Amino acid sequence: MLRKDSSVYRLISRVADEFLGAERSYIREFNVMVLEYPGISRH
């Protein structure tokens, strides 16, 4: 397991934070695209 004080752990944490931030914005754009797309049934 990775130690919390290791540089590798900090690097992974930073990359994960950036990825999750990008993923959230992507999901938000995707939801808007789906809602605006005609013909998709809303459940």
Coordinates of C-alpha atoms in Angstrom, one line a residue:
M1 CA 0.0 0.0 0.0
L2 CA 1.1 3.6 -0.6
R3 CA 2.1 5.7 2.3
K4 CA 0.2 9.0 2.7
D5 CA 3.4 11.0 2.9
S6 CA 5.0 9.5 -0.3
S7 CA 5.4 11.7 -3.3
V8 CA 3.8 9.0 -5.5
Y9 CA 0.7 9.2 -3.4
R10 CA 0.5 13.0 -3.6
L11 CA 1.0 12.7 -7.4
I12 CA -1.8 10.2 -7.8
S13 CA -4.1 12.2 -5.6
R14 CA -3.4 15.4 -7.6
V15 CA -4.0 13.5 -10.9
A16 CA -7.2 11.9 -9.5
D17 CA -8.5 15.3 -8.4
E18 CA -7.9 16.8 -11.8
F19 CA -9.5 13.8 -13.5
L20 CA -12.5 13.9 -11.3
G21 CA -12.9 17.6 -11.9
A22 CA -12.7 17.1 -15.6
E23 CA -15.1 14.2 -15.4
R24 CA -17.7 16.2 -13.5
S25 CA -17.7 18.9 -16.1
Y26 CA -17.9 16.3 -18.9
I27 CA -20.8 14.6 -17.2
R28 CA -22.6 18.0 -16.8
E29 CA -22.1 18.7 -20.5
F30 CA -23.2 15.2 -21.5
N31 CA -26.4 15.6 -19.4
V32 CA -27.2 18.9 -21.1
M33 CA -26.6 17.4 -24.5
V34 CA -28.9 14.5 -23.7
L35 CA -31.6 16.8 -22.4
E36 CA -31.5 18.9 -25.5
Y37 CA -31.4 16.0 -27.9
P38 CA -34.9 15.4 -29.4
G39 CA -36.4 12.0 -29.3
I40 CA -34.9 10.7 -26.1
S41 CA -37.5 9.5 -23.6
R42 CA -37.2 11.0 -20.2
H43 CA -37.7 8.5 -17.4

